[in-house]
Coordinates of C-alpha atoms in Angstrom, one line a residue:
M1 CA -0.1 10.4 40.5
V2 CA 3.9 9.8 40.6
L3 CA 5.9 12.0 38.5
H4 CA 8.7 9.3 37.8
Q5 CA 12.6 9.8 37.0
M6 CA 13.4 10.8 33.8
P7 CA 15.5 7.7 32.8
R8 CA 19.1 8.6 31.9
W9 CA 18.4 7.0 27.7
S10 CA 15.4 9.7 28.0
A11 CA 17.3 12.9 29.1
R12 CA 19.6 12.6 26.3
L13 CA 17.7 11.2 23.8
F14 CA 14.4 13.3 23.7
R15 CA 16.1 17.0 23.5
A16 CA 13.8 20.0 23.9
P17 CA 13.9 22.0 20.9
P18 CA 12.8 25.8 21.2
G19 CA 9.2 26.1 22.3
W20 CA 8.3 22.6 23.5
R21 CA 6.9 21.6 26.6
R22 CA 7.7 18.7 29.3
T23 CA 5.0 16.4 29.8
C24 CA 4.2 13.6 32.7
V25 CA 3.2 10.3 31.3
L26 CA 2.9 7.3 33.8
G27 CA 4.8 4.0 33.8
P28 CA 7.8 2.5 35.3
S29 CA 10.3 2.9 33.0
M30 CA 9.3 5.7 30.5
G31 CA 9.1 8.5 33.0
S32 CA 8.8 11.7 31.3
R33 CA 9.3 13.0 27.3
W34 CA 9.3 16.0 25.2
L35 CA 6.2 16.3 23.1
P36 CA 5.3 19.1 20.7
D37 CA 3.7 22.3 22.7
R38 CA 0.9 21.9 20.4
W39 CA -0.4 18.8 18.8
G40 CA -3.1 20.5 16.9
M41 CA -0.5 21.8 14.0
Y42 CA -0.3 17.8 13.1
S43 CA -3.3 17.1 10.7
P44 CA -5.5 14.0 11.7
L45 CA -4.4 10.8 9.9
V46 CA -6.6 11.2 6.5
C47 CA -8.1 8.0 4.4
R48 CA -6.0 6.7 1.2
G49 CA -8.7 8.1 -0.8
Y50 CA -7.4 11.5 -1.2
S51 CA -7.3 13.0 -4.2
S52 CA -6.1 16.5 -6.1
A53 CA -8.3 19.2 -4.5
S54 CA -11.3 20.5 -7.5
G55 CA -10.0 22.4 -10.4
S56 CA -7.0 20.5 -11.0
P57 CA -6.5 19.6 -14.5
E58 CA -8.3 16.5 -16.0
V59 CA -6.6 13.4 -16.3
M60 CA -5.5 12.4 -19.9
L61 CA -7.1 9.2 -20.9
T62 CA -5.2 6.3 -20.8
C63 CA -5.2 4.9 -23.9
K64 CA -4.1 8.3 -25.2
R65 CA -1.2 8.3 -22.7
Y66 CA 0.4 5.0 -23.3
P67 CA 0.5 2.7 -26.5
V68 CA -2.2 0.4 -25.7
Q69 CA -5.0 -0.7 -28.1
R70 CA -8.5 -1.9 -27.4
L71 CA -9.3 -5.5 -27.6
P72 CA -12.3 -6.7 -29.4
F73 CA -14.8 -6.9 -26.4
S74 CA -18.4 -6.1 -27.0
T75 CA -20.1 -2.7 -26.2
V76 CA -22.8 -1.8 -23.6
S77 CA -26.5 -1.7 -25.3
E78 CA -29.4 -0.7 -23.7
K79 CA -30.5 -4.4 -23.4
D80 CA -27.3 -5.2 -21.2
L81 CA -28.6 -2.4 -19.4
A82 CA -31.9 -3.8 -19.0
A83 CA -30.5 -7.2 -17.7
F84 CA -28.1 -5.5 -15.4
E85 CA -31.3 -3.9 -13.9
S86 CA -33.0 -6.8 -13.7
I87 CA -30.5 -8.4 -11.6
I88 CA -29.3 -5.4 -9.2
P89 CA -32.8 -2.9 -9.4
G90 CA -31.4 0.4 -8.4
R91 CA -28.1 0.0 -8.5
V92 CA -26.7 0.1 -12.0
I93 CA -25.1 3.6 -12.3
T94 CA -24.8 5.3 -15.6
D95 CA -24.8 9.2 -14.3
P96 CA -21.5 10.6 -15.9
D97 CA -20.7 12.5 -12.9
Q98 CA -20.9 9.5 -10.7
V99 CA -19.0 7.1 -13.4
E100 CA -16.4 9.3 -13.8
A101 CA -15.1 9.0 -9.9
C102 CA -14.4 5.8 -10.7
N103 CA -12.9 6.2 -13.9
V104 CA -9.9 8.0 -12.5
D105 CA -7.4 6.6 -10.0
W106 CA -6.8 7.7 -6.7
L107 CA -3.1 9.3 -8.0
R108 CA -5.0 11.0 -10.9
S109 CA -2.8 9.4 -13.1
V110 CA -4.6 7.1 -15.2
R111 CA -8.3 7.3 -16.7
G112 CA -10.7 5.1 -18.2
C113 CA -13.8 6.1 -20.2
S114 CA -16.7 3.5 -18.7
K115 CA -20.2 4.7 -19.2
V116 CA -21.6 2.1 -16.6
L117 CA -21.1 1.1 -13.0
L118 CA -22.7 -2.0 -11.4
R119 CA -22.6 -2.1 -7.6
P120 CA -23.9 -5.7 -6.5
Q121 CA -24.3 -6.8 -2.5
T122 CA -23.9 -10.9 -3.1
S123 CA -22.0 -13.3 -4.8
E124 CA -25.3 -14.5 -6.3
E125 CA -25.7 -11.3 -7.9
V126 CA -21.9 -10.7 -8.9
S127 CA -22.3 -14.6 -10.7
H128 CA -25.5 -13.5 -12.8
I129 CA -23.1 -10.4 -14.2
L130 CA -20.4 -12.2 -15.1
R131 CA -22.5 -15.2 -17.0
H132 CA -24.3 -12.4 -18.8
C133 CA -21.0 -10.9 -19.3
H134 CA -19.2 -14.0 -20.2
E135 CA -21.9 -14.3 -22.9
R136 CA -21.8 -10.7 -24.4
N137 CA -18.0 -10.5 -24.3
L138 CA -18.5 -7.6 -22.2
A139 CA -15.1 -6.7 -20.2
V140 CA -15.6 -6.1 -16.7
N141 CA -12.9 -4.0 -14.3
P142 CA -13.6 -5.1 -11.0
Q143 CA -13.3 -2.2 -8.2
G144 CA -12.9 -2.2 -4.4
G145 CA -11.6 1.0 -2.5
N146 CA -9.9 2.3 -5.9
T147 CA -6.7 2.8 -3.7
G148 CA -4.3 1.4 -6.1
L149 CA -1.0 2.7 -7.3
V150 CA -0.2 1.3 -10.7
G151 CA -3.8 1.8 -12.5
G152 CA -5.2 -1.8 -11.6
S153 CA -8.5 -0.8 -10.1
V154 CA -9.8 1.3 -13.0
P155 CA -10.6 0.8 -16.6
V156 CA -8.5 1.4 -19.5
F157 CA -11.0 1.6 -22.0
D158 CA -15.0 1.1 -22.0
E159 CA -15.1 -1.8 -19.4
I160 CA -18.0 -2.1 -16.9
I161 CA -17.0 -1.3 -13.5
L162 CA -17.8 -4.0 -10.9
S163 CA -17.9 -2.3 -7.5
T164 CA -17.5 -4.7 -4.4
A165 CA -17.9 -1.2 -2.4
L166 CA -21.8 -3.0 -0.8
M167 CA -20.2 -6.2 -0.1
N168 CA -18.8 -5.0 3.2
K169 CA -20.9 -7.5 5.7
V170 CA -19.1 -9.3 8.6
I171 CA -20.7 -12.4 8.0
S172 CA -19.3 -14.6 11.2
F173 CA -16.7 -14.2 14.1
H174 CA -15.3 -16.8 15.7
N175 CA -13.7 -15.5 18.7
V176 CA -12.4 -18.8 20.8
S177 CA -11.2 -20.5 17.4
G178 CA -8.8 -17.9 16.9
A179 CA -10.4 -14.8 15.9
K180 CA -11.1 -16.0 12.5
G181 CA -14.0 -14.2 10.6
S182 CA -15.1 -13.8 7.3
C183 CA -15.6 -10.1 5.8
H184 CA -15.7 -8.9 2.3
I185 CA -12.2 -7.2 1.6
G186 CA -11.5 -8.7 -1.6
G187 CA -9.5 -6.0 -2.9
N188 CA -7.1 -6.2 -0.4
V189 CA -6.8 -10.0 -1.3
S190 CA -6.7 -9.6 -5.0
T191 CA -3.7 -7.2 -4.5
N192 CA -2.1 -9.1 -1.7
A193 CA -1.9 -6.0 0.2
G194 CA 1.5 -6.0 2.2
G195 CA 1.0 -3.4 4.9
L196 CA 2.9 -1.3 7.3
R197 CA 3.2 -4.3 9.7
F198 CA 4.6 -7.2 7.3
L199 CA 7.3 -7.5 9.7
R200 CA 4.9 -8.7 12.6
Y201 CA 2.2 -10.5 10.7
G202 CA 3.5 -11.6 7.3
S203 CA 1.4 -10.9 4.0
L204 CA -2.1 -11.9 3.6
R205 CA -1.3 -15.3 2.2
G206 CA -0.7 -16.4 5.3
T207 CA -3.8 -15.1 7.1
V208 CA -6.4 -16.1 4.6
L209 CA -7.9 -19.4 5.6
G210 CA -10.5 -19.5 2.4
L211 CA -12.1 -17.8 -0.2
E212 CA -15.3 -17.3 -2.3
V213 CA -14.7 -16.4 -6.0
V214 CA -16.7 -15.9 -8.6
L215 CA -15.1 -17.0 -11.9
A216 CA -15.3 -15.1 -15.2
N217 CA -18.2 -17.5 -16.7
G218 CA -20.4 -16.9 -13.7
T219 CA -19.4 -19.9 -12.0
I220 CA -19.0 -19.7 -7.4
L221 CA -15.9 -21.4 -6.2
N222 CA -16.8 -21.9 -2.6
C223 CA -13.4 -22.4 -0.8
L224 CA -14.8 -20.5 2.5
T225 CA -12.8 -23.2 4.8
S226 CA -12.0 -21.4 8.6
L227 CA -9.5 -24.3 9.0
R228 CA -5.8 -23.5 10.5
K229 CA -4.5 -27.2 8.3
D230 CA -6.2 -28.1 5.2
N231 CA -3.2 -30.1 3.2
T232 CA -6.0 -31.7 0.9
G233 CA -4.6 -31.3 -2.9
Y234 CA -4.1 -28.0 -4.4
D235 CA -4.1 -24.9 -2.7
L236 CA -6.8 -23.0 -5.1
K237 CA -6.7 -19.4 -3.1
Q238 CA -3.6 -18.8 -3.6
L239 CA -4.2 -18.5 -7.2
F240 CA -6.7 -15.7 -6.6
I241 CA -4.5 -13.8 -3.8
G242 CA -2.4 -11.1 -5.9
S243 CA -4.0 -11.9 -9.0
E244 CA -5.6 -8.3 -9.3
G245 CA -9.0 -9.4 -10.4
T246 CA -7.8 -11.1 -13.5
L247 CA -8.6 -14.7 -12.8
G248 CA -11.8 -14.3 -10.4
I249 CA -13.6 -11.6 -8.9
I250 CA -13.3 -12.3 -4.8
T251 CA -16.4 -12.0 -3.1
T252 CA -16.0 -13.5 0.6
V253 CA -12.8 -13.7 2.6
S254 CA -12.4 -16.3 5.7
I255 CA -9.1 -14.9 7.4
L256 CA -7.2 -15.2 10.5
C257 CA -7.3 -12.0 12.6
P258 CA -4.6 -11.5 15.1
P259 CA -6.1 -9.9 18.6
R260 CA -5.8 -6.3 19.1
P261 CA -1.7 -5.8 21.1
Q262 CA -3.0 -3.9 24.4
A263 CA 0.3 -2.1 24.6
V264 CA 1.6 0.0 21.8
N265 CA 4.6 2.2 21.8
V266 CA 5.9 4.3 18.8
A267 CA 9.4 5.9 18.4
F268 CA 10.0 8.7 15.9
L269 CA 14.2 8.7 15.8
G270 CA 16.8 10.4 13.8
C271 CA 19.6 8.9 12.4
P272 CA 22.8 10.2 10.9
G273 CA 22.8 8.2 7.8
F274 CA 21.5 4.9 5.9
A275 CA 24.2 2.6 7.7
E276 CA 23.0 3.9 10.7
V277 CA 19.4 3.1 9.9
L278 CA 20.5 -0.5 9.1
Q279 CA 22.1 -0.8 12.4
T280 CA 19.5 0.5 14.4
F281 CA 17.3 -2.2 12.8
T282 CA 19.8 -4.5 13.6
T283 CA 20.2 -3.8 17.3
C284 CA 16.0 -3.3 17.2
K285 CA 15.4 -6.7 16.3
G286 CA 18.1 -8.4 18.4
M287 CA 16.7 -6.3 21.6
L288 CA 12.7 -5.9 21.0
G289 CA 12.2 -9.5 19.1
E290 CA 8.7 -10.5 19.6
V291 CA 7.2 -7.3 20.8
L292 CA 8.5 -5.2 17.5
S293 CA 5.7 -4.9 14.8
A294 CA 7.0 -2.4 12.7
F295 CA 10.2 -0.7 11.3
E296 CA 9.7 1.8 8.7
F297 CA 12.3 4.6 7.1
M298 CA 12.5 8.0 5.7
D299 CA 14.6 9.8 4.2
A300 CA 15.4 14.0 4.8
E301 CA 13.6 15.1 1.6
C302 CA 10.0 13.0 2.5
M303 CA 10.0 14.8 5.6
R304 CA 10.8 18.2 4.1
L305 CA 8.2 17.4 1.4
V306 CA 5.5 16.8 4.4
R307 CA 6.3 19.6 6.5
Q308 CA 6.0 22.0 3.2
H309 CA 2.9 20.4 1.8
L310 CA 0.9 19.3 4.5
H311 CA 2.6 21.6 7.4
L312 CA 3.0 18.7 9.6
A313 CA 5.9 19.5 12.2
I314 CA 8.8 17.2 12.6
P315 CA 8.9 16.3 16.2
V316 CA 12.6 15.5 16.0
Q317 CA 16.0 17.6 14.9
E318 CA 16.6 17.4 11.1
S319 CA 18.7 14.5 10.3
P320 CA 19.5 13.0 6.9
F321 CA 17.4 9.9 7.6
Y322 CA 14.6 9.0 9.8
A323 CA 13.4 5.7 11.6
L324 CA 9.7 5.0 13.1
V325 CA 9.6 1.9 15.3
E326 CA 6.9 0.3 16.6
T327 CA 5.9 -2.3 19.4
S328 CA 3.1 -4.5 20.3
G329 CA 2.5 -6.6 23.0
S330 CA 0.3 -7.4 25.9
S331 CA 2.3 -5.7 29.0
V332 CA 2.5 -2.1 28.9
G333 CA 5.3 -2.2 31.6
H334 CA 7.1 -5.1 30.1
D335 CA 7.3 -3.6 26.4
A336 CA 8.2 0.0 28.0
E337 CA 11.4 -1.6 29.5
K338 CA 12.4 -3.2 26.3
L339 CA 12.3 -0.2 24.0
G340 CA 14.0 2.1 26.9
S341 CA 17.0 -0.4 26.8
F342 CA 17.0 -0.4 23.4
L343 CA 16.6 3.4 22.7
E344 CA 19.9 3.4 25.3
Q345 CA 21.6 1.2 23.2
V346 CA 21.3 2.8 20.1
L347 CA 21.9 6.4 21.6
D348 CA 25.0 5.4 23.4
S349 CA 26.5 3.8 20.1
G350 CA 25.6 7.3 18.2
L351 CA 23.2 5.4 15.6
V352 CA 20.3 7.7 16.8
T353 CA 20.7 11.7 17.6
D354 CA 17.2 12.5 18.4
G355 CA 14.0 11.2 18.7
T356 CA 10.4 11.3 20.1
V357 CA 7.9 8.4 21.8
A358 CA 4.4 8.1 21.6
T359 CA 2.3 5.7 23.5
D360 CA -1.6 7.0 23.7
Q361 CA -3.4 6.4 20.8
R362 CA -3.8 10.0 19.4
K363 CA 0.2 10.8 19.1
V364 CA 0.8 7.1 17.9
Q365 CA -1.2 7.9 15.2
T366 CA 0.7 11.7 15.0
L367 CA 3.7 10.0 14.6
W368 CA 2.3 7.4 12.1
A369 CA 0.9 10.3 9.8
L370 CA 4.5 11.4 9.3
R371 CA 4.9 8.4 7.6
E372 CA 1.7 7.6 6.2
R373 CA 0.6 10.8 4.3
I374 CA 4.0 10.7 2.5
T375 CA 2.6 9.9 -0.5
E376 CA -0.1 12.9 0.1
A377 CA 2.8 15.1 -0.2
L378 CA 4.3 13.6 -2.9
S379 CA 0.9 14.0 -4.8
H380 CA 1.2 18.1 -3.9
D381 CA 4.6 18.0 -5.2
G382 CA 3.4 17.3 -9.0
Y383 CA 3.5 14.2 -11.2
V384 CA 4.9 11.4 -9.2
F385 CA 6.7 8.7 -11.0
K386 CA 6.5 5.5 -8.4
Y387 CA 8.1 2.4 -7.9
D388 CA 7.4 0.0 -5.2
I389 CA 10.4 -2.4 -5.5
S390 CA 11.8 -5.1 -2.9
L391 CA 15.7 -5.4 -2.7
P392 CA 18.3 -6.8 -0.4
V393 CA 18.4 -4.8 2.6
E394 CA 22.1 -3.7 2.6
R395 CA 21.6 -1.8 -1.0
L396 CA 17.7 -0.8 -0.6
Y397 CA 18.9 2.9 -0.2
D398 CA 21.5 2.8 -3.2
L399 CA 19.5 3.2 -6.1
V400 CA 17.9 6.5 -4.6
I401 CA 21.2 7.8 -4.6
D402 CA 22.0 6.4 -8.2
L403 CA 18.9 8.2 -9.6
R404 CA 19.6 11.4 -7.9
T405 CA 22.7 11.5 -10.3
R406 CA 21.3 10.1 -13.1
L407 CA 18.2 12.6 -13.3
G408 CA 19.5 15.6 -12.3
P409 CA 17.2 18.5 -12.8
L410 CA 15.2 16.3 -15.0
A411 CA 13.3 15.6 -11.4
K412 CA 11.8 17.8 -8.5
H413 CA 12.7 15.3 -6.1
V414 CA 14.2 11.7 -5.9
V415 CA 12.8 10.0 -2.4
G416 CA 13.1 6.6 -0.9
Y417 CA 11.1 5.5 2.1
G418 CA 9.5 2.2 3.2
H419 CA 9.3 -1.2 5.0
L420 CA 12.6 -2.0 6.3
G421 CA 12.0 -4.9 7.9
D422 CA 10.9 -6.5 4.6
G423 CA 13.3 -5.1 2.6
N424 CA 10.5 -2.7 0.7
L425 CA 11.5 0.4 -1.1
H426 CA 8.9 3.3 -2.4
L427 CA 11.2 5.4 -4.6
N428 CA 9.2 8.4 -5.8
V429 CA 10.4 10.8 -8.7
T430 CA 8.1 14.0 -9.0
A431 CA 8.1 16.2 -11.4
E432 CA 6.2 19.7 -12.9
A433 CA 4.1 17.4 -15.3
F434 CA 4.2 13.9 -17.0
S435 CA 7.6 14.0 -19.0
E436 CA 8.5 11.2 -21.9
G437 CA 11.9 12.1 -21.3
L438 CA 11.9 11.7 -17.8
L439 CA 10.0 8.2 -18.2
S440 CA 12.7 7.0 -20.7
S441 CA 15.5 7.8 -17.9
L442 CA 13.5 5.9 -15.1
E443 CA 12.6 2.8 -17.0
P444 CA 13.5 0.4 -17.5
Y445 CA 16.6 1.6 -16.0
V446 CA 14.8 1.3 -12.7
Y447 CA 13.7 -2.6 -13.4
T448 CA 17.2 -3.7 -14.7
W449 CA 18.9 -2.1 -11.8
T450 CA 16.3 -3.8 -9.8
A451 CA 16.7 -7.2 -11.6
E452 CA 21.0 -6.7 -11.3
Q453 CA 20.4 -7.0 -7.3
Q454 CA 17.6 -10.1 -7.6
G455 CA 15.0 -8.0 -6.6
S456 CA 11.1 -7.6 -7.6
V457 CA 10.2 -5.0 -9.5
S458 CA 6.7 -5.0 -7.2
A459 CA 7.0 -5.8 -3.4
E460 CA 3.7 -5.2 -2.5
H461 CA 1.1 -3.0 -4.7
G462 CA 1.0 -5.4 -7.6
L463 CA 1.7 -5.0 -11.4
G464 CA -1.6 -3.5 -12.4
F465 CA -1.8 -1.9 -15.9
K466 CA 1.4 0.2 -15.4
K467 CA 3.7 -2.4 -14.5
R468 CA 2.7 -5.5 -16.2
H469 CA 5.2 -5.2 -19.2
V470 CA 7.9 -5.1 -16.3
L471 CA 7.0 -8.7 -15.2
G472 CA 9.9 -10.1 -16.9
Y473 CA 12.5 -8.7 -14.7
S474 CA 11.1 -10.6 -12.0
K475 CA 10.0 -13.9 -13.3
P476 CA 11.8 -16.2 -15.8
P477 CA 10.0 -16.8 -19.3
V478 CA 8.3 -20.3 -18.4
A479 CA 6.6 -18.9 -15.1
V480 CA 5.2 -15.9 -17.7
Q481 CA 3.7 -18.7 -20.0
L482 CA 2.1 -20.4 -17.2
M483 CA 0.6 -17.4 -15.7
Q484 CA -0.6 -16.3 -19.6
Q485 CA -1.6 -20.5 -19.9
L486 CA -3.5 -19.9 -16.0
K487 CA -5.5 -17.0 -17.4
L488 CA -6.7 -18.4 -20.4
L489 CA -7.8 -21.3 -18.4
L490 CA -9.8 -19.8 -16.0
D491 CA -11.1 -16.7 -18.3
P492 CA -10.7 -18.0 -22.0
K493 CA -12.6 -14.7 -23.3
G494 CA -10.0 -12.6 -21.4
I495 CA -12.9 -10.2 -19.9
L496 CA -11.4 -9.9 -16.5
N497 CA -9.5 -6.9 -15.8
P498 CA -7.9 -6.8 -19.1
Y499 CA -4.6 -4.8 -20.3
K500 CA -3.6 -5.9 -16.4
T501 CA -0.8 -7.8 -14.4
L502 CA 0.2 -10.1 -17.8
P503 CA 2.0 -8.8 -20.2
A504 CA 0.1 -8.1 -23.7
Q505 CA 1.1 -11.2 -26.3
D506 CA 1.7 -10.7 -29.6

């Protein structure tokens, strides 16, 4: 084993705070670097299904917290239950404890009162269920992993919960033809989930090749092509991507799967200001180019909450802002050399003041946890008002500064973080409890401010229940009207995920 000479940028960039140790890593350009003395103090990455600890106050019913009226749907009868049991024997759940868990979103901010949970395994079973519900005028709430942030995955009233959790088989995988496969990830597709690596791979709209969808009346629409190019008529699958289960239930997906990168590097950096974050990103795009897969930013308040509530150590000196840069490629040496040159440049120019780099999987996940667990840390801080918006990159953080002044002591914390590469800001305001006064100070101010910047009121989490009334801030009246017409055409009785995505009509 050869201990490489520490490069100049590494010696200056990765200063060792007290209690840190120096470790040797192999590679022609990376040399040695500073790592925490006890990696065990970092908690492992957790799934998005986190919920508050047991014993927390019961979540208020959505219909009591928000001004919404139940539409004239039928209620589930014993005959309906018997019909469902004949379609999916043993998978009709009416036990209150089991159903209750699916009535509450993972943020514990909205809660329905459904009494029935259905767990189909095939498209045909979904078809039979929806045909019965359509005939009986029974409302249905499709639910995948129930990790949505806007109340789109849980009932508002007593809608039947149709879970796709058992529809999780990989049907086929074609390695030679571009790593295409078919799998049941309808929840991701129906919300057009963006994710941390949008910068590299784009949205699901570009990687979904085909869909199988069950319409409201039970009709199965099979558009499961696996072709990269198919220019025959209207691209119907795009109607359902991002429709949040309001136009049909996605049961099967044909998706393009990029190969797993052979070399992954993650740098966690401290920056003296947001202007320096922006300049670091510009430099990053210019110097890392084809290997850049993610660029995330976080403000100091985010990291303080992560440290306070989750007891995660921050492996750099305290800074006003932080950036997480990930490279993904096929050559360890090539990527390390490019990353090293980039880090030397941003350090010498004063854009970055401190940082650390990880290359092995465990430490990569540890650094990513500092970004991905911010939502969890916020949930420990009290009630969270969440906004997921797109803005011009140069204005991305201005709204956070503006709101801190506007809200003053009304809020505990106002924080901003997100995907700088695609102009996606996650704006979060915490308070001890839900407050109508605080809400009225936030809305519609946040949406008006966003609209004035020609931004989007929902960047990647959809509209769900909580944000359906603000669609007009991002779409003109003609577009909203056309969406409502499409809903009426595909779901004339409005049974699919009612009260979601589209504003209520008079």
